[in-house]
CSV table of C-alpha atoms in Angstrom, one decimal:
chain,number,residue,atom,x,y,z
A,1,MET,CA,22.0,12.6,-1.3
A,2,SER,CA,18.8,14.4,-2.5
A,3,PHE,CA,15.9,12.8,-4.2
A,4,ALA,CA,14.9,16.0,-6.0
A,5,GLU,CA,17.2,15.4,-9.0
A,6,PRO,CA,18.1,11.8,-9.4
A,7,GLU,CA,21.1,11.1,-11.5
A,8,THR,CA,19.5,8.3,-13.4
A,9,ARG,CA,16.0,7.8,-14.7
A,10,ASP,CA,15.5,4.5,-13.0
A,11,GLY,CA,17.8,5.3,-10.0
A,12,PHE,CA,17.5,5.5,-6.3
A,13,GLY,CA,10.0,0.3,-14.6
A,14,ALA,CA,-26.2,-17.7,-33.4
A,15,PHE,CA,-28.6,-20.4,-32.7
A,16,ASP,CA,-28.5,-23.9,-34.3
A,17,THR,CA,-32.3,-24.4,-34.0
A,18,PHE,CA,-35.0,-22.1,-32.6
A,19,ASP,CA,-38.3,-24.1,-32.5
A,20,THR,CA,-41.5,-22.0,-31.9
A,21,TYR,CA,-44.8,-23.2,-30.7
A,22,ALA,CA,-47.3,-23.8,-33.5
A,23,PRO,CA,-50.7,-25.5,-33.0
A,24,VAL,CA,-51.1,-28.7,-35.0
A,25,ASP,CA,-54.0,-28.9,-37.5
A,26,HIS,CA,-55.0,-32.6,-37.4
A,27,THR,CA,-57.8,-32.1,-39.9
A,28,THR,CA,-55.7,-30.8,-42.8
A,29,PRO,CA,-52.3,-32.3,-42.7
A,30,ARG,CA,-49.9,-30.7,-45.0
A,31,PRO,CA,-46.1,-30.0,-45.0
A,32,ARG,CA,-44.9,-26.6,-43.9
A,33,SER,CA,-42.8,-24.8,-46.5
A,34,ALA,CA,-39.3,-23.7,-45.8
A,35,ARG,CA,-40.4,-20.1,-46.0
A,36,ALA,CA,-43.0,-20.6,-43.4
A,37,ARG,CA,-40.5,-22.2,-41.0
A,38,THR,CA,-38.0,-19.3,-41.6
A,39,ARG,CA,-40.3,-16.4,-40.7
A,40,PRO,CA,-40.9,-17.4,-37.0
A,41,ARG,CA,-37.1,-18.0,-36.6
A,42,LEU,CA,-36.3,-14.6,-38.0
A,43,ALA,CA,-38.9,-12.9,-35.8
A,44,ALA,CA,-37.6,-14.6,-32.7
A,45,ALA,CA,-34.0,-13.7,-33.5
A,46,ALA,CA,-35.0,-10.1,-34.1
A,47,ALA,CA,-36.8,-10.1,-30.7
A,48,CYS,CA,-33.8,-11.4,-28.9
A,49,LEU,CA,-31.6,-8.8,-30.5
A,50,VAL,CA,-33.9,-6.0,-29.4
A,51,LEU,CA,-34.1,-7.5,-25.9
A,52,GLY,CA,-30.4,-7.8,-25.7
A,53,LEU,CA,-29.8,-4.2,-26.8
A,54,GLY,CA,-32.3,-3.0,-24.3
A,55,LEU,CA,-30.6,-4.9,-21.4
A,56,ILE,CA,-27.2,-3.5,-22.4
A,57,GLY,CA,-28.6,0.0,-22.6
A,58,GLY,CA,-30.4,-0.4,-19.3
A,59,ALA,CA,-27.2,-1.6,-17.6
A,60,VAL,CA,-25.2,1.3,-18.9
A,61,THR,CA,-27.8,3.8,-17.9
A,62,GLY,CA,-28.1,2.2,-14.5
A,63,SER,CA,-24.3,2.5,-14.0
A,64,TRP,CA,-24.5,6.2,-14.8
A,65,LEU,CA,-27.5,6.7,-12.4
A,66,THR,CA,-25.9,4.8,-9.5
A,67,GLY,CA,-22.5,6.4,-9.9
A,68,ASP,CA,-20.4,3.2,-10.2
A,69,SER,CA,-17.4,5.3,-11.3
A,70,ALA,CA,-17.3,7.0,-7.9
A,71,GLY,CA,-14.9,4.5,-6.6
A,72,ALA,CA,-12.1,5.6,-8.9
A,73,ASP,CA,-12.9,9.3,-8.2
A,74,GLY,CA,-12.8,8.6,-4.5
A,75,ALA,CA,-9.4,6.9,-4.8
A,76,ARG,CA,-8.0,9.8,-6.7
A,77,THR,CA,-9.4,12.2,-4.1
A,78,SER,CA,-7.8,10.2,-1.3
A,79,PHE,CA,-4.5,10.0,-3.0
A,80,THR,CA,-4.4,13.8,-3.6
A,81,ALA,CA,-5.5,14.5,0.0
A,82,ALA,CA,-2.7,12.4,1.4
A,83,ALA,CA,0.0,14.4,-0.3
A,84,GLY,CA,-0.6,17.4,1.9
A,85,LEU,CA,-1.0,15.7,5.3
A,86,TRP,CA,2.6,16.3,6.2
A,87,HIS,CA,2.0,20.0,7.0
A,88,SER,CA,-1.7,19.9,7.9
A,89,VAL,CA,-1.9,17.1,10.5
A,90,PRO,CA,-0.6,17.4,14.1
A,91,VAL,CA,2.5,15.4,14.8
A,92,ASP,CA,0.7,13.6,17.7
A,93,GLN,CA,-1.8,12.2,15.1
A,94,LEU,CA,0.9,10.9,12.8
A,95,PHE,CA,3.2,9.8,15.5
A,96,PRO,CA,1.3,9.3,18.8
A,97,PRO,CA,3.2,9.7,22.0
A,98,THR,CA,2.3,6.2,23.0
A,99,VAL,CA,1.6,3.3,20.6
A,100,ASP,CA,-0.1,0.1,21.8
A,101,GLY,CA,0.6,-3.0,19.8
A,102,GLN,CA,-1.7,-5.7,21.0
A,103,GLY,CA,-0.3,-9.0,19.8
A,104,ALA,CA,2.6,-7.3,18.0
A,105,GLY,CA,5.4,-8.9,20.0
A,106,PRO,CA,7.1,-12.3,19.7
A,107,GLY,CA,4.6,-15.1,20.1
A,108,GLY,CA,1.7,-12.7,20.0
A,109,ALA,CA,2.7,-10.8,23.1
A,110,ASP,CA,1.5,-7.2,23.6
A,111,ARG,CA,3.9,-4.4,22.9
A,112,THR,CA,3.9,-0.7,23.9
A,113,TRP,CA,6.1,1.9,22.5
A,114,THR,CA,6.8,5.4,23.8
A,115,ARG,CA,8.0,8.3,21.6
A,116,VAL,CA,11.3,9.8,22.7
A,117,ALA,CA,12.1,12.1,19.8
A,118,VAL,CA,10.5,13.7,16.8
A,119,ALA,CA,12.7,15.0,14.0
A,120,PRO,CA,11.9,18.4,12.3
A,121,ASP,CA,10.3,17.8,8.9
A,122,SER,CA,13.0,17.8,6.4
A,123,GLY,CA,14.2,16.7,3.0
A,124,CYS,CA,15.6,13.2,2.4
A,125,ALA,CA,19.4,13.9,2.3
A,126,GLY,CA,21.2,11.5,4.5
A,127,ALA,CA,18.1,9.6,5.7
A,128,PHE,CA,18.8,6.4,3.7
A,129,ASP,CA,21.7,4.3,2.7
A,130,PRO,CA,22.8,5.6,-0.7
A,131,LEU,CA,21.4,2.7,-2.7
A,132,LEU,CA,18.1,2.9,-1.0
A,133,GLY,CA,18.1,6.6,-1.9
A,134,GLN,CA,18.7,5.8,-5.5
A,135,ALA,CA,15.9,3.2,-5.4
A,136,LEU,CA,13.4,5.7,-4.1
A,137,ALA,CA,14.5,8.6,-6.3
A,138,PRO,CA,12.0,8.0,-9.1
A,139,ALA,CA,9.2,8.9,-6.6
A,140,GLY,CA,10.9,12.2,-5.6
A,141,CYS,CA,11.1,13.5,-2.0
A,142,LEU,CA,8.5,16.1,-1.0
A,143,ARG,CA,9.0,15.8,2.8
A,144,LEU,CA,10.3,13.4,5.3
A,145,LEU,CA,8.8,13.0,8.8
A,146,ARG,CA,10.5,10.8,11.5
A,147,ALA,CA,10.0,9.8,15.1
A,148,THR,CA,11.9,7.5,17.4
A,149,TYR,CA,10.3,5.2,20.0
A,150,THR,CA,11.5,3.0,22.8
A,151,ASP,CA,9.9,-0.1,24.3
A,152,VAL,CA,8.8,-0.3,28.0
A,153,THR,CA,12.2,-1.6,29.1
A,154,HIS,CA,14.0,1.2,27.3
A,155,SER,CA,16.4,-1.4,26.0
A,156,GLN,CA,15.3,-1.3,22.3
A,157,VAL,CA,14.7,1.7,20.1
A,158,THR,CA,12.9,2.1,16.7
A,159,THR,CA,12.8,5.0,14.2
A,160,VAL,CA,9.7,5.1,12.1
A,161,GLY,CA,9.4,7.4,9.0
A,162,LEU,CA,6.9,8.7,6.6
A,163,LEU,CA,8.4,9.7,3.2
A,164,PHE,CA,5.9,11.9,1.3
A,165,THR,CA,6.8,11.7,-2.3
A,166,LYS,CA,6.1,13.8,-5.4
A,167,ALA,CA,4.9,10.8,-7.4
A,168,ASP,CA,1.5,10.1,-8.9
A,169,ALA,CA,-0.4,6.8,-8.4
A,170,ALA,CA,1.1,5.1,-11.5
A,171,THR,CA,4.7,5.9,-10.3
A,172,MET,CA,3.9,4.6,-6.8
A,173,ALA,CA,2.5,1.4,-8.2
A,174,SER,CA,5.5,0.9,-10.4
A,175,LEU,CA,7.9,1.5,-7.5
A,176,LYS,CA,6.1,-1.0,-5.2
A,177,ALA,CA,6.2,-3.6,-8.0
A,178,ARG,CA,10.0,-3.0,-8.4
A,179,PHE,CA,10.6,-3.4,-4.6
A,180,GLN,CA,8.6,-6.6,-4.5
A,181,GLN,CA,10.1,-8.2,-7.7
A,182,GLN,CA,13.7,-7.3,-6.8
A,183,GLY,CA,13.5,-7.8,-3.1
A,184,LEU,CA,14.8,-4.3,-2.4
A,185,ASP,CA,13.2,-4.2,1.0
A,186,ARG,CA,15.3,-7.1,2.2
A,187,ARG,CA,18.8,-6.0,1.2
A,188,THR,CA,21.1,-4.9,4.0
A,189,ASP,CA,22.7,-2.3,1.7
A,190,LEU,CA,19.3,-0.6,1.3
A,191,MET,CA,18.3,0.2,4.9
A,192,PRO,CA,16.8,3.4,6.3
A,193,ARG,CA,18.9,5.2,8.8
A,194,PRO,CA,17.8,5.8,12.5
A,195,TYR,CA,17.1,9.2,14.1
A,196,ALA,CA,19.0,9.6,17.3
A,197,VAL,CA,18.8,12.4,19.9
A,198,ARG,CA,21.1,13.1,22.8
A,199,GLY,CA,19.7,12.6,26.2
A,200,THR,CA,17.2,9.9,25.1
A,201,ALA,CA,17.3,6.1,25.0
A,202,ALA,CA,18.1,6.5,21.3
A,203,ALA,CA,21.3,8.6,21.9
A,204,GLY,CA,23.5,5.7,20.7
A,205,PHE,CA,21.3,4.6,17.9
A,206,GLY,CA,23.5,4.8,14.8
A,207,ASP,CA,23.9,3.0,11.5
A,208,ALA,CA,26.0,0.2,13.1
A,209,GLN,CA,23.3,-0.4,15.6
A,210,ARG,CA,20.6,-1.2,13.0
A,211,ALA,CA,19.2,-4.7,13.6
A,212,SER,CA,15.9,-5.0,11.7
A,213,TRP,CA,13.9,-2.9,9.3
A,214,THR,CA,10.9,-2.7,7.0
A,215,VAL,CA,10.1,-0.5,4.0
A,216,SER,CA,6.5,-0.3,2.6
A,217,VAL,CA,5.6,1.6,-0.6
A,218,LEU,CA,2.0,2.6,-0.6
A,219,THR,CA,-0.1,2.7,-3.7
A,220,ASP,CA,-3.2,4.5,-2.4
A,221,ALA,CA,-1.1,7.4,-1.1
A,222,PRO,CA,2.1,9.0,-2.2
A,223,VAL,CA,3.9,7.8,0.9
A,224,VAL,CA,6.6,5.3,1.8
A,225,VAL,CA,6.4,4.0,5.4
A,226,TYR,CA,9.5,2.5,7.0
A,227,ALA,CA,10.9,1.6,10.4
A,228,VAL,CA,14.3,0.5,11.6
A,229,SER,CA,15.1,-0.9,15.1
A,230,GLY,CA,18.1,-1.7,17.3
A,231,PHE,CA,19.4,-2.0,20.8
A,232,ALA,CA,19.5,1.1,23.0
A,233,ASP,CA,22.8,0.2,24.6
A,234,GLY,CA,24.7,1.0,21.5
A,235,ARG,CA,25.9,-2.5,20.7
A,236,VAL,CA,27.0,-3.2,17.1
A,237,VAL,CA,24.9,-5.5,15.0
A,238,THR,CA,26.9,-7.4,12.4
A,239,THR,CA,24.0,-9.3,10.8
A,240,PRO,CA,20.9,-7.2,10.6
A,241,GLN,CA,17.8,-9.0,9.4
A,242,PRO,CA,14.7,-7.7,7.6
A,243,ALA,CA,11.6,-7.7,9.8
A,244,ALA,CA,9.7,-9.9,7.5
A,245,ASP,CA,12.2,-12.7,8.2
A,246,ALA,CA,12.9,-11.9,11.9
A,247,VAL,CA,9.2,-12.3,12.9
A,248,LYS,CA,8.9,-15.8,11.5
A,249,PRO,CA,8.4,-18.6,14.1
A,250,GLY,CA,11.5,-20.5,15.0
A,251,VAL,CA,14.0,-18.0,13.9
A,252,THR,CA,17.0,-17.8,16.3
A,253,THR,CA,18.9,-14.8,15.1
A,254,ALA,CA,19.6,-12.0,17.7
A,255,PRO,CA,17.1,-9.5,16.1
A,256,ALA,CA,14.4,-12.2,16.0
A,257,GLN,CA,14.9,-13.4,19.6
A,258,ALA,CA,15.0,-9.9,20.9
A,259,GLY,CA,11.8,-9.0,19.1
A,260,LEU,CA,13.4,-6.2,17.1
A,261,GLY,CA,11.7,-7.4,13.9
A,262,ASN,CA,8.4,-7.2,15.8
A,263,ASP,CA,9.3,-3.6,16.9
A,264,ALA,CA,10.0,-2.5,13.3
A,265,GLN,CA,7.1,-4.2,11.7
A,266,GLY,CA,4.6,-3.5,14.5
A,267,LEU,CA,5.4,0.3,14.7
A,268,ALA,CA,5.4,0.7,10.9
A,269,ASP,CA,2.1,-1.2,10.6
A,270,ARG,CA,0.4,1.0,13.2
A,271,VAL,CA,1.7,4.3,11.9
A,272,GLU,CA,0.5,3.2,8.4
A,273,ARG,CA,-3.0,2.3,9.8
A,274,SER,CA,-3.2,5.7,11.4
A,275,LEU,CA,-2.2,7.4,8.2
A,276,ARG,CA,-4.9,5.6,6.3
A,277,ARG,CA,-7.5,6.7,8.8
A,278,THR,CA,-6.3,10.2,8.5
A,279,VAL,CA,-6.4,10.1,4.7
A,280,GLY,CA,-9.9,8.8,4.8
A,281,SER,CA,-11.1,11.6,7.1
A,282,ALA,CA,-9.3,14.2,5.0
A,283,SER,CA,-10.9,13.0,1.8
A,284,GLU,CA,-14.5,12.8,3.0
A,285,LYS,CA,-16.8,15.3,1.5
A,286,PRO,CA,-19.3,17.1,3.8
A,287,SER,CA,-22.9,16.0,3.2
């Protein structure tokens, strides 16, 4: 299915007292009139009002002079810059040939992944289970980039993807909130699909071999980062498990014990980090 034209709109939501100092005349004692007591209070109140307005005005002027609004402008610049990275950044920068994952394996063990295949940039048709496609549809599909990696033993494979959307920042924030509130990134009927290539360790990596996965909707870039992992020997996995659950200590499922949750989460995390660094570099203005 295509994201370009989703079938549904929500497919794929005052002072009590103010005493002033007055010298006491011990030689001529006499009561002070109410009018005499009022004048100093009015004068003090007026002085406070003037001082307060001056402080407020100074603060506003200071914010203009120091450019406190630059943060919002910088965020908009970064978001805009990220949208065009799919065609302007070398593939080796988005998907490095080798990815080191220090502490990314089970129990904090180190992991290393080697790239075995890169898919041609494409649209999103067929890349996701139908319901996941509907869930992502509100963001639109600008371009999809994918690469598949294997671990050092060549017994496990992982496809990691970058979905560049057509959405603005508000739409991405809304989509992320929906995924979190409805748990869409944990449902087994909303999984991304792997990218398999003949003659590689991922030759038998199909839908039935998916064991663990993660989907992350970014809000500072119009990008959805995902990864899906499985065994390289083509074995069928009947109970896939989201990476967020498979990496928890003490979990005894097959995806957890094999470290497939760590593969999916570790690779997605490092590709996302690399993307953020690239976005930062692309949005920097020359001095």
